[in-house]
XYZ file of C-alpha atoms in Angstrom:
684
model
C -54.080 67.818 4.908
C -53.269 64.237 3.873
C -52.059 65.416 0.446
C -49.786 68.022 2.068
C -48.112 65.375 4.248
C -47.487 63.161 1.224
C -45.803 66.027 -0.656
C -43.634 66.749 2.365
C -42.461 63.157 2.588
C -41.729 63.046 -1.145
C -39.654 66.214 -1.005
C -37.713 64.885 1.990
C -36.931 61.638 0.169
C -35.852 63.613 -2.911
C -33.430 65.666 -0.827
C -31.909 62.512 0.768
C -31.348 60.897 -2.629
C -29.880 64.139 -3.988
C -27.436 64.462 -1.077
C -26.399 60.795 -1.397
C -25.602 61.333 -5.054
C -23.523 64.413 -4.256
C -21.560 62.451 -1.630
C -20.988 59.579 -4.059
C -19.809 61.929 -6.804
C -17.448 63.626 -4.376
C -16.024 60.232 -3.366
C -15.461 59.223 -6.959
C -13.848 62.603 -7.709
C -11.542 62.138 -4.744
C -10.576 58.582 -5.798
C -10.093 59.234 -9.500
C -8.909 62.827 -9.694
C -7.393 63.846 -6.364
C -5.838 60.502 -5.291
C -6.052 58.690 -8.612
C -2.346 58.855 -9.513
C -1.406 57.554 -6.057
C -3.783 54.594 -6.233
C -2.808 53.803 -9.821
C 0.828 53.717 -8.758
C 0.011 51.277 -5.930
C -2.095 49.129 -8.244
C 0.570 49.031 -10.912
C 3.201 47.929 -8.423
C 1.274 45.057 -6.795
C -0.009 41.768 -8.122
C -1.987 39.321 -5.999
C -1.804 35.596 -6.618
C -3.616 32.768 -4.887
C -1.512 29.705 -4.144
C -2.922 26.359 -3.015
C -1.661 25.298 0.402
C -1.551 21.509 0.237
C -3.062 19.714 3.204
C -0.946 17.207 5.092
C -2.017 13.649 4.460
C -3.051 11.658 7.524
C -0.583 9.270 9.134
C -0.898 5.486 9.147
C -0.047 4.030 12.553
C 0.466 0.624 14.083
C -1.566 -0.472 17.100
C 0.865 1.224 19.511
C 0.816 4.554 17.668
C 4.130 4.098 15.870
C 4.009 5.943 12.553
C 4.352 3.522 9.683
C 3.684 6.355 7.237
C 3.986 9.979 8.301
C 3.951 13.360 6.615
C 7.199 15.088 5.789
C 7.102 18.755 4.808
C 8.944 19.632 1.613
C 9.878 23.127 0.427
C 9.568 23.902 -3.263
C 10.865 26.862 -5.245
C 8.156 28.509 -7.357
C 8.889 31.063 -10.088
C 6.370 33.563 -11.536
C 6.607 35.733 -14.641
C 7.320 39.367 -13.764
C 8.064 42.653 -15.537
C 11.840 42.395 -15.596
C 14.133 42.636 -18.616
C 15.982 39.692 -20.151
C 19.326 40.515 -18.546
C 17.745 40.675 -15.075
C 15.871 37.438 -15.734
C 19.073 35.607 -16.675
C 21.062 36.969 -13.745
C 18.215 36.021 -11.388
C 18.114 32.469 -12.711
C 21.891 32.160 -12.365
C 21.726 33.345 -8.755
C 18.899 30.854 -8.089
C 20.974 27.983 -9.509
C 24.082 29.004 -7.547
C 22.131 29.371 -4.292
C 20.592 25.925 -4.682
C 23.918 24.294 -5.537
C 25.653 25.958 -2.577
C 23.097 24.307 -0.285
C 23.349 20.915 -1.959
C 19.966 21.229 -3.684
C 19.028 20.271 -7.235
C 16.954 22.225 -9.700
C 14.959 21.126 -12.713
C 17.290 20.024 -15.500
C 15.650 18.884 -18.715
C 18.259 20.371 -21.039
C 19.982 17.458 -22.861
C 23.389 18.971 -23.594
C 26.295 18.958 -21.162
C 29.420 21.097 -21.421
C 33.071 20.364 -20.667
C 32.949 18.364 -22.924
C 29.913 19.023 -25.089
C 27.779 15.882 -25.169
C 24.156 15.145 -25.993
C 22.387 13.103 -23.280
C 18.976 12.687 -24.877
C 17.589 9.770 -26.875
C 17.711 11.147 -30.442
C 19.815 14.188 -31.337
C 18.271 14.623 -34.791
C 14.729 14.646 -33.424
C 15.766 17.153 -30.762
C 17.139 19.536 -33.420
C 14.051 19.150 -35.593
C 11.725 19.793 -32.668
C 13.573 22.985 -31.786
C 13.981 24.079 -35.455
C 17.766 23.970 -35.344
C 20.069 23.398 -38.302
C 20.486 19.620 -38.598
C 24.176 20.033 -39.404
C 24.924 21.603 -36.015
C 27.024 19.601 -33.562
C 26.501 19.638 -29.780
C 28.544 22.799 -29.192
C 26.786 24.674 -31.974
C 23.364 23.642 -30.654
C 24.335 24.834 -27.184
C 25.497 28.196 -28.537
C 22.219 28.446 -30.438
C 20.349 28.383 -27.119
C 22.837 30.814 -25.526
C 22.025 33.321 -28.247
C 18.346 32.490 -28.226
C 18.041 33.337 -24.528
C 20.360 36.352 -24.713
C 22.884 34.989 -22.241
C 25.798 37.416 -21.893
C 27.778 35.649 -19.136
C 31.033 34.354 -20.633
C 31.505 31.469 -18.148
C 30.526 28.197 -19.823
C 29.169 26.570 -16.648
C 27.142 29.664 -15.821
C 25.813 29.723 -19.361
C 24.511 26.176 -18.968
C 22.820 26.980 -15.624
C 20.950 29.853 -17.223
C 20.104 27.922 -20.396
C 18.891 24.938 -18.351
C 16.391 27.011 -16.373
C 15.311 29.078 -19.389
C 14.748 25.851 -21.310
C 12.601 24.465 -18.463
C 10.536 27.655 -18.395
C 10.081 27.570 -22.145
C 8.956 23.932 -22.180
C 6.737 24.022 -19.096
C 5.455 27.575 -19.281
C 4.657 30.108 -16.570
C 2.778 33.379 -16.185
C 2.128 36.119 -13.661
C -0.525 33.910 -12.054
C 0.780 30.397 -12.758
C 4.197 29.463 -11.453
C 6.712 26.878 -12.541
C 8.431 24.722 -9.928
C 12.152 25.178 -10.503
C 13.244 22.999 -7.575
C 11.524 20.470 -5.312
C 12.412 19.429 -1.780
C 14.923 22.218 -1.235
C 16.839 22.589 2.018
C 15.851 24.921 4.830
C 18.998 26.907 4.063
C 17.859 27.588 0.509
C 14.317 28.337 1.635
C 15.502 30.898 4.186
C 17.850 32.564 1.691
C 15.063 33.020 -0.869
C 12.633 34.338 1.743
C 14.978 36.695 3.591
C 16.681 38.049 0.468
C 13.562 38.211 -1.696
C 14.613 41.525 -3.255
C 17.430 39.688 -5.057
C 15.065 37.054 -6.393
C 12.224 38.707 -8.321
C 9.436 36.268 -9.173
C 10.552 33.738 -6.572
C 8.265 32.301 -3.910
C 8.714 29.256 -1.692
C 5.845 26.849 -1.069
C 5.353 24.093 1.456
C 4.359 20.674 0.114
C 3.608 17.761 2.438
C 4.731 14.346 1.229
C 4.514 10.832 2.557
C 7.437 9.346 4.420
C 7.704 5.547 4.741
C 9.400 5.267 8.114
C 10.053 1.522 7.880
C 11.141 1.364 4.255
C 9.628 -1.577 2.402
C 8.056 -3.126 5.493
C 4.317 -3.842 5.157
C 4.323 -2.420 1.628
C 1.476 -4.702 0.535
C -0.639 -3.494 3.432
C 0.193 0.209 3.330
C 0.228 0.648 -0.448
C 1.395 3.860 -2.102
C 0.227 7.194 -3.521
C 0.827 8.638 -6.961
C -0.348 11.551 -9.089
C -3.998 11.193 -10.053
C -4.702 10.198 -13.655
C -7.395 11.459 -16.010
C -9.788 8.560 -15.389
C -9.522 8.897 -11.614
C -10.048 12.644 -11.903
C -13.400 12.089 -13.604
C -14.800 10.163 -10.626
C -13.089 12.251 -7.934
C -14.360 15.835 -8.362
C -12.723 16.983 -5.114
C -9.265 16.463 -6.608
C -7.203 18.587 -8.975
C -4.865 17.410 -11.717
C -1.762 17.840 -9.545
C -3.136 15.934 -6.546
C -1.832 12.578 -5.406
C -4.204 9.747 -4.631
C -3.919 6.341 -2.979
C -3.293 3.637 -5.561
C -2.893 0.489 -3.457
C -3.386 -0.916 0.035
C -4.636 1.177 2.939
C -3.613 4.318 1.045
C -6.156 3.429 -1.647
C -9.025 2.150 0.485
C -8.938 5.034 2.983
C -7.831 7.841 0.681
C -11.101 9.655 1.448
C -10.099 9.966 5.095
C -6.347 10.369 4.628
C -6.483 13.131 1.999
C -7.265 16.286 3.992
C -8.561 19.616 2.632
C -6.283 22.119 0.900
C -6.042 25.762 1.932
C -5.340 28.988 0.014
C -2.526 31.517 0.489
C -2.540 34.958 -1.132
C 0.844 36.267 -2.274
C 1.320 39.942 -3.081
C 4.169 40.893 -5.405
C 5.364 44.098 -6.943
C 5.495 44.195 -10.741
C 9.214 43.529 -10.596
C 8.535 40.281 -8.733
C 9.404 41.165 -5.146
C 7.130 39.502 -2.582
C 5.532 42.239 -0.481
C 3.030 40.291 1.608
C 1.570 36.850 2.236
C -1.838 36.075 3.725
C -3.511 32.749 4.501
C -7.018 33.078 3.091
C -8.124 29.536 3.965
C -6.371 27.220 6.400
C -5.477 23.716 5.205
C -6.975 20.858 7.223
C -4.858 17.737 7.558
C -6.272 14.287 6.842
C -7.382 11.746 9.417
C -4.960 9.191 10.845
C -5.631 5.511 10.229
C -4.555 3.263 13.107
C -3.990 -0.353 12.136
C -4.079 -3.485 14.284
C -0.500 -4.314 13.262
C 2.324 -4.783 15.752
C 5.273 -3.222 13.906
C 7.884 -5.326 15.730
C 5.989 -8.544 15.032
C 5.503 -7.420 11.428
C 9.250 -7.024 10.989
C 10.012 -10.420 12.531
C 7.336 -12.046 10.368
C 8.755 -10.530 7.192
C 12.351 -11.319 8.136
C 11.501 -14.903 9.125
C 9.575 -15.474 5.910
C 12.441 -14.172 3.765
C 15.013 -16.206 5.696
C 12.845 -19.335 5.572
C 12.394 -19.092 1.806
C 16.145 -18.628 1.386
C 16.786 -21.758 3.470
C 14.292 -23.783 1.448
C 16.050 -22.715 -1.753
C 19.364 -23.952 -0.352
C 17.872 -27.273 0.709
C 16.317 -27.940 -2.661
C 19.154 -26.416 -4.693
C 16.445 -24.524 -6.512
C 15.040 -21.033 -6.759
C 11.502 -22.327 -7.315
C 10.548 -21.547 -3.721
C 10.743 -17.781 -4.133
C 7.312 -16.516 -3.045
C 5.267 -16.779 0.113
C 3.104 -15.232 2.791
C 2.555 -15.337 6.534
C -0.349 -14.078 8.648
C -0.694 -13.628 12.412
C -4.168 -13.159 13.943
C -5.492 -12.467 17.418
C -7.620 -15.587 17.973
C -10.278 -13.741 19.976
C -10.708 -10.469 18.081
C -9.657 -11.401 14.549
C -7.208 -8.495 14.486
C -4.329 -8.891 12.051
C -1.144 -8.503 14.078
C 1.182 -9.155 11.146
C 0.766 -9.904 7.455
C 3.779 -10.546 5.260
C 3.982 -11.148 1.534
C 7.317 -11.998 -0.049
C 8.922 -10.282 -1.820
C 8.136 -6.685 -0.883
C 8.442 -3.575 -3.047
C 9.453 0.003 -2.277
C 6.300 2.192 -2.064
C 8.341 5.409 -1.815
C 9.370 5.028 -5.459
C 5.830 5.819 -6.584
C 5.270 9.086 -4.712
C 6.834 11.367 -7.306
C 6.468 8.998 -10.238
C 8.324 5.696 -10.469
C 11.023 5.507 -13.116
C 10.425 3.240 -16.070
C 13.464 1.138 -15.180
C 12.222 0.518 -11.631
C 8.717 -0.252 -12.836
C 9.939 -2.674 -15.485
C 12.142 -4.355 -12.899
C 9.106 -5.031 -10.720
C 6.656 -6.165 -13.370
C 9.241 -8.447 -14.991
C 10.077 -10.080 -11.653
C 8.582 -13.584 -11.795
C 8.131 -13.479 -8.004
C 5.275 -10.976 -8.533
C 6.240 -8.410 -5.871
C 3.085 -6.300 -6.371
C 0.740 -9.146 -5.376
C -0.258 -9.435 -1.715
C -0.027 -13.206 -1.534
C -1.688 -13.280 1.882
C -5.049 -12.270 0.382
C -4.665 -12.393 -3.411
C -3.110 -15.817 -3.996
C -4.757 -19.156 -3.336
C -3.469 -22.685 -3.063
C -4.683 -26.125 -2.130
C -4.081 -26.395 1.626
C -3.067 -30.063 1.711
C -3.019 -31.634 5.149
C -3.710 -28.445 7.108
C -7.309 -28.930 5.876
C -7.637 -32.221 7.752
C -9.031 -30.520 10.859
C -12.008 -29.404 8.736
C -12.667 -33.045 7.872
C -12.216 -34.021 11.523
C -14.793 -31.456 12.653
C -17.206 -32.581 9.920
C -16.915 -36.258 10.915
C -17.349 -35.480 14.617
C -20.194 -32.970 14.169
C -22.108 -35.442 11.989
C -21.581 -38.235 14.561
C -20.019 -40.409 11.884
C -16.923 -40.677 14.032
C -16.145 -40.316 17.721
C -12.907 -39.384 19.453
C -12.591 -42.983 20.637
C -13.073 -44.637 17.247
C -10.007 -46.043 15.516
C -9.391 -46.635 11.839
C -6.829 -49.123 10.547
C -4.512 -47.561 7.982
C -3.497 -50.421 5.705
C -1.772 -48.053 3.238
C -4.069 -48.441 0.215
C -7.624 -47.155 0.544
C -9.832 -49.650 -1.352
C -13.393 -48.511 -0.641
C -13.843 -47.374 -4.249
C -13.045 -49.764 -7.059
C -12.187 -47.030 -9.545
C -10.063 -44.868 -7.258
C -7.714 -46.342 -4.657
C -5.228 -43.770 -3.299
C -2.547 -44.585 -0.754
C -1.300 -43.096 2.479
C 1.965 -41.197 2.365
C 3.605 -43.778 4.668
C 4.478 -47.078 2.953
C 2.754 -49.923 4.750
C 0.376 -47.562 6.539
C 0.132 -46.337 10.139
C -2.052 -49.089 11.538
C -4.841 -48.336 14.036
C -5.269 -44.630 14.850
C -7.807 -42.403 16.591
C -8.480 -38.865 15.431
C -5.849 -37.277 17.680
C -3.167 -39.687 16.495
C -4.214 -39.281 12.862
C -3.713 -35.499 13.023
C -0.348 -35.927 14.732
C 1.082 -38.171 11.997
C -1.059 -36.647 9.218
C -2.480 -40.006 8.117
C -4.119 -39.730 4.696
C -5.882 -43.085 4.952
C -7.653 -42.067 8.156
C -9.015 -38.905 6.583
C -10.064 -40.651 3.384
C -12.368 -42.747 5.547
C -13.416 -39.869 7.821
C -14.238 -37.747 4.767
C -16.230 -40.532 3.119
C -18.271 -41.006 6.280
C -18.940 -37.297 6.741
C -19.787 -36.739 3.069
C -19.000 -33.751 0.864
C -22.095 -31.794 1.954
C -20.987 -31.846 5.592
C -17.362 -31.096 4.754
C -18.474 -28.050 2.737
C -20.840 -26.942 5.490
C -18.029 -26.960 8.057
C -15.564 -25.322 5.656
C -18.044 -22.486 5.114
C -18.356 -22.028 8.886
C -14.608 -21.531 8.967
C -15.007 -18.871 6.248
C -13.252 -20.934 3.580
C -14.232 -20.093 0.031
C -15.425 -16.595 1.050
C -13.697 -13.249 1.419
C -12.937 -12.429 5.036
C -13.941 -8.806 4.507
C -10.537 -7.433 5.519
C -10.172 -3.720 4.751
C -7.731 -4.223 1.871
C -8.249 -4.240 -1.901
C -7.956 -7.282 -4.155
C -8.889 -9.981 -1.642
C -10.024 -13.145 -3.425
C -12.593 -15.708 -2.285
C -10.700 -18.904 -2.908
C -12.479 -22.056 -4.049
C -14.547 -24.438 -1.949
C -14.199 -27.935 -3.346
C -17.494 -29.683 -3.997
C -20.364 -30.313 -6.436
C -20.843 -26.555 -6.928
C -17.601 -26.433 -8.916
C -17.855 -29.888 -10.495
C -21.261 -31.250 -11.477
C -19.725 -34.670 -12.198
C -18.937 -35.268 -8.549
C -17.653 -38.650 -7.383
C -16.721 -40.312 -4.126
C -13.082 -40.192 -5.133
C -13.242 -36.409 -5.304
C -14.769 -36.339 -1.825
C -11.881 -38.207 -0.252
C -9.365 -36.045 -2.096
C -11.190 -32.980 -0.774
C -10.966 -34.493 2.727
C -7.158 -34.285 2.664
C -7.081 -30.745 1.276
C -6.680 -31.502 -2.412
C -9.174 -31.669 -5.318
C -10.614 -28.170 -5.957
C -9.705 -26.779 -2.541
C -7.922 -23.425 -2.960
C -7.633 -20.901 -0.146
C -5.641 -17.817 0.833
C -3.203 -17.694 3.754
C -5.505 -15.218 5.521
C -8.419 -17.672 5.275
C -6.273 -20.437 6.712
C -5.184 -18.160 9.559
C -8.831 -17.407 10.406
C -9.675 -21.117 10.287
C -6.805 -21.854 12.688
C -7.876 -19.062 15.024
C -11.381 -20.539 15.237
C -9.953 -23.942 16.146
C -7.886 -22.259 18.856
C -10.682 -20.152 20.398
C -13.162 -22.979 20.795
C -15.000 -22.663 17.501
C -16.121 -19.032 17.785
C -16.364 -17.112 14.531
C -14.179 -14.000 14.296
C -14.412 -10.859 12.200
C -11.031 -10.365 10.543
C -9.881 -6.740 10.603
C -6.699 -4.764 10.079
C -8.059 -1.302 11.005
C -8.370 -0.376 14.672
C -9.655 3.179 14.287
C -9.737 6.314 12.148
C -8.787 9.387 14.166
C -9.943 12.760 12.876
C -7.871 15.962 13.297
C -10.464 17.370 15.734
C -9.920 14.484 18.153
C -13.028 12.505 17.239
C -13.096 8.989 15.804
C -15.020 7.570 12.881
C -17.694 5.238 14.257
C -17.408 1.518 13.605
C -20.805 1.541 11.905
C -19.651 4.224 9.479
C -16.415 2.349 8.885
C -18.166 -0.972 8.191
C -20.643 0.694 5.851
C -17.838 2.473 4.014
C -15.859 -0.758 3.556
C -18.961 -2.550 2.309
C -19.521 0.139 -0.332
C -15.856 0.570 -1.206
C -14.864 -3.087 -1.511
C -18.245 -4.729 -2.026
C -17.792 -7.206 0.823
C -19.723 -8.077 3.953
C -18.215 -7.414 7.352
C -17.687 -11.081 8.128
C -17.763 -14.595 6.787
C -18.279 -17.908 8.532
C -20.249 -18.964 11.610
C -19.711 -20.563 15.007
C -18.933 -24.280 14.951
C -21.518 -26.773 16.202
C -19.093 -29.086 17.953
C -18.601 -30.135 21.562
C -15.528 -28.850 23.338
C -14.572 -32.450 24.119
C -14.419 -33.260 20.432
C -12.591 -30.037 19.619
C -10.019 -30.694 22.335
C -9.263 -34.079 20.752
C -8.500 -32.286 17.477
C -6.383 -29.652 19.188
C -4.451 -32.310 21.102
C -3.504 -33.834 17.771
C -2.158 -30.422 16.718
C -0.220 -30.171 19.986
C 1.373 -33.536 19.323
C 2.479 -32.335 15.872
C 4.964 -30.039 17.622
C 5.601 -31.851 20.924
C 5.618 -35.600 20.160
C 8.491 -37.318 18.394
C 6.063 -38.677 15.793
C 4.803 -35.179 15.010
C 5.630 -33.758 11.590
C 7.007 -30.514 13.078
C 8.527 -31.925 16.267
C 12.172 -31.283 15.365
C 11.535 -27.524 15.051
C 9.604 -27.083 18.307
C 11.174 -29.723 20.542
C 13.175 -27.109 22.485
C 10.303 -24.644 22.760
C 9.372 -23.942 26.388
C 5.796 -22.979 25.473
C 3.415 -25.520 23.966
C 2.198 -24.827 20.451
C -0.584 -26.474 18.437
C 0.344 -26.891 14.788
C -0.147 -28.710 11.516
C 2.005 -29.067 8.421
C 0.704 -29.426 4.903
C 2.221 -30.111 1.487
C -0.197 -29.628 -1.406
C 0.598 -31.135 -4.792
C 0.590 -28.696 -7.703
C -1.252 -30.738 -10.310
C 1.037 -33.395 -11.783
C 4.127 -31.185 -11.701
C 5.883 -33.191 -9.011
C 6.089 -30.043 -6.914
C 4.123 -29.002 -3.858
C 3.220 -25.808 -2.013
C 4.206 -25.846 1.654
C 2.005 -24.823 4.601
C 2.140 -24.552 8.361
C -0.693 -23.401 10.620
C -0.541 -23.158 14.386
C -1.690 -21.405 17.528
C -0.210 -20.639 20.918
C 0.181 -20.802 23.764
C -1.660 -24.099 23.600
C -3.359 -23.813 27.011
C -4.384 -20.175 26.550
C -4.283 -19.353 22.831
C -3.477 -15.760 21.913
C -2.416 -15.899 18.285
C -2.899 -18.042 15.209
C -0.225 -18.244 12.505
C -0.452 -19.365 8.892
C 2.668 -19.682 6.724
C 2.633 -20.432 3.002
C 5.565 -20.916 0.622
C 4.861 -21.477 -3.047
C 6.738 -24.567 -4.242
C 8.160 -24.960 -0.760
C 7.802 -28.745 -1.340
C 7.357 -29.902 2.296
C 5.094 -28.449 4.952
C 7.690 -29.077 7.635
C 10.021 -26.624 5.880
C 7.719 -23.753 6.834
C 7.654 -24.668 10.547
C 10.841 -22.691 11.437
C 9.225 -19.551 10.016
C 6.250 -19.973 12.334
C 8.557 -20.857 15.223
C 10.334 -17.495 14.986
C 7.005 -15.661 14.849
C 5.751 -17.426 17.996
C 9.049 -16.724 19.742
C 8.741 -13.000 19.035
C 5.136 -12.712 20.151
C 5.556 -14.845 23.279
C 8.635 -12.916 24.378
C 10.998 -15.828 23.972
C 14.539 -15.765 22.712
C 14.403 -17.758 19.507
C 16.021 -21.134 20.059
C 18.767 -21.874 17.635
C 17.611 -24.977 15.796
C 19.752 -26.592 13.181
C 17.791 -26.428 9.952
C 17.960 -30.177 9.360
C 15.186 -30.356 6.794
C 16.451 -33.158 4.646
C 13.479 -34.542 2.778
C 12.595 -38.183 2.750
C 12.848 -39.960 -0.557
C 9.072 -39.949 -0.897
C 7.250 -36.740 -1.844
C 5.067 -35.827 1.127
C 2.529 -34.338 -1.257
C -0.373 -34.325 1.158
C 1.314 -34.514 4.503
């Protein structure tokens, strides 16, 4: 009984398999024999191609959402190889060229011979003829006719002949196939795009493609912060497997650091064409996903004023000194409570848009041969001795160590004679006489700070400087930040007392960036609280979510190799700190103050300090101004630096304009009476 059931099941299975085979054979017969010719005809008249749909790059915004960099959609003309004869190919290319020209668009033109008259526009005519295997005795007209015959151009119009030859030459040199297109024109108008799409039957092999590109909405503004993008190179491609050889990648600034978030993910579009090149259908296989937006802490209006004021101030300094030496500089504006960068200017700027599609050699050479170094962000990548703006560090060190009180006075007798082997002088002939710490900051007395620095000692001065973050990277989310140099025995094992007192007035080995000096000033203004300098407010994903701060900090640490913060809270009483800040207030509000003439008409009190730092024994000095305001309720700290600006007071008008913009004031017209005294204020 059991054996009979097994046989029955086997026979049933055999029948099912047999019937399935019959059905399959019938289907194949129907496909290949009955409907075969029909399907072969359809297959032979349709070609499918996959085209990459480039993702839009994320925008870069200021703190109010204004787009500093946005995405602009370009339309490109792509051309595929199709089964059309030579005459049709040439007539199609001529119609393409005429359509583009009628709409004011340009097409690829690498052919080096012009007509009417015949002229060669390349670099070496003989090499061109050799490369193309043309008789070396041919002149320009003969070479042109050679290509006319080579491409089988039958149109008798000379201009039309060149249009056809130009595009045929581009195809020959760049190559194309039925699956790989050549871009005949980039950034075409909507009029051209619509003509090619609507009248596709007249343009076999033609397809239009969308390409997003970056648009710098404020021109050169904030170029050192924003950076630029450019086509990826071979070395970058090796370490970025998610990119293809035609992709563009961030090369500098925010574009470089946050390229991972800004890039987006490309999509795929399927294009169906008949064998004669007519587009029959398009289908999005995979949607492109745009990149994330990066919102910065910048105030775009304040950024513009800062850049304009810096440029104007440097121009004025050049006029005063009858010299072009003062041709570089930087300015930084920080929120004193949060450490957010509200503005950061580096002079001169450069044009980041030039790099997007490949900067020309002439433009690139112009930049790299510019002795003002426009590619360097001088706010974070250039350091200088701070001169007298460092004196508040020495004041804090002397007060913290109890080697000096706010009531103590020191008698400036002009020449400091504590050391037998090194006896520097104050900048004021005859000296200032008896001064307390507030008065010494106001008049920038060198003698006072020689003595204060000697009392505090180099170890204490360095300890306080480190608390201010000096000599360490701030950790700002930008590439190429430098640490600066903290003056002390760590950089000179043969340390002496003379080097200590030079350090105390901001000379010796002291070298810091404008951003570091802005942070230091902000900490003075906010009561001695350490701040975490940042220029990125948030990263906003396309789905509406934000990248967490923890992820962002970790990413920056790995990307730039820096910690999130530098420095520490000050260990100083508010009474002592107020005495220092009052000295800074007097710099701008008292007639004896070194920046009084530029702030005397200001209706809001500002704390400030000028500094002029000698450049070795050159007889020149770098100029500084640091300040904060409003004095009674500080909101911002400002640091201004001009290389070879000679006198710190010269930079005060730059800071004045920045404060006026932020505080909502109409800038007071101050006569730029910056005539220098006969004595070099090298450390004032």
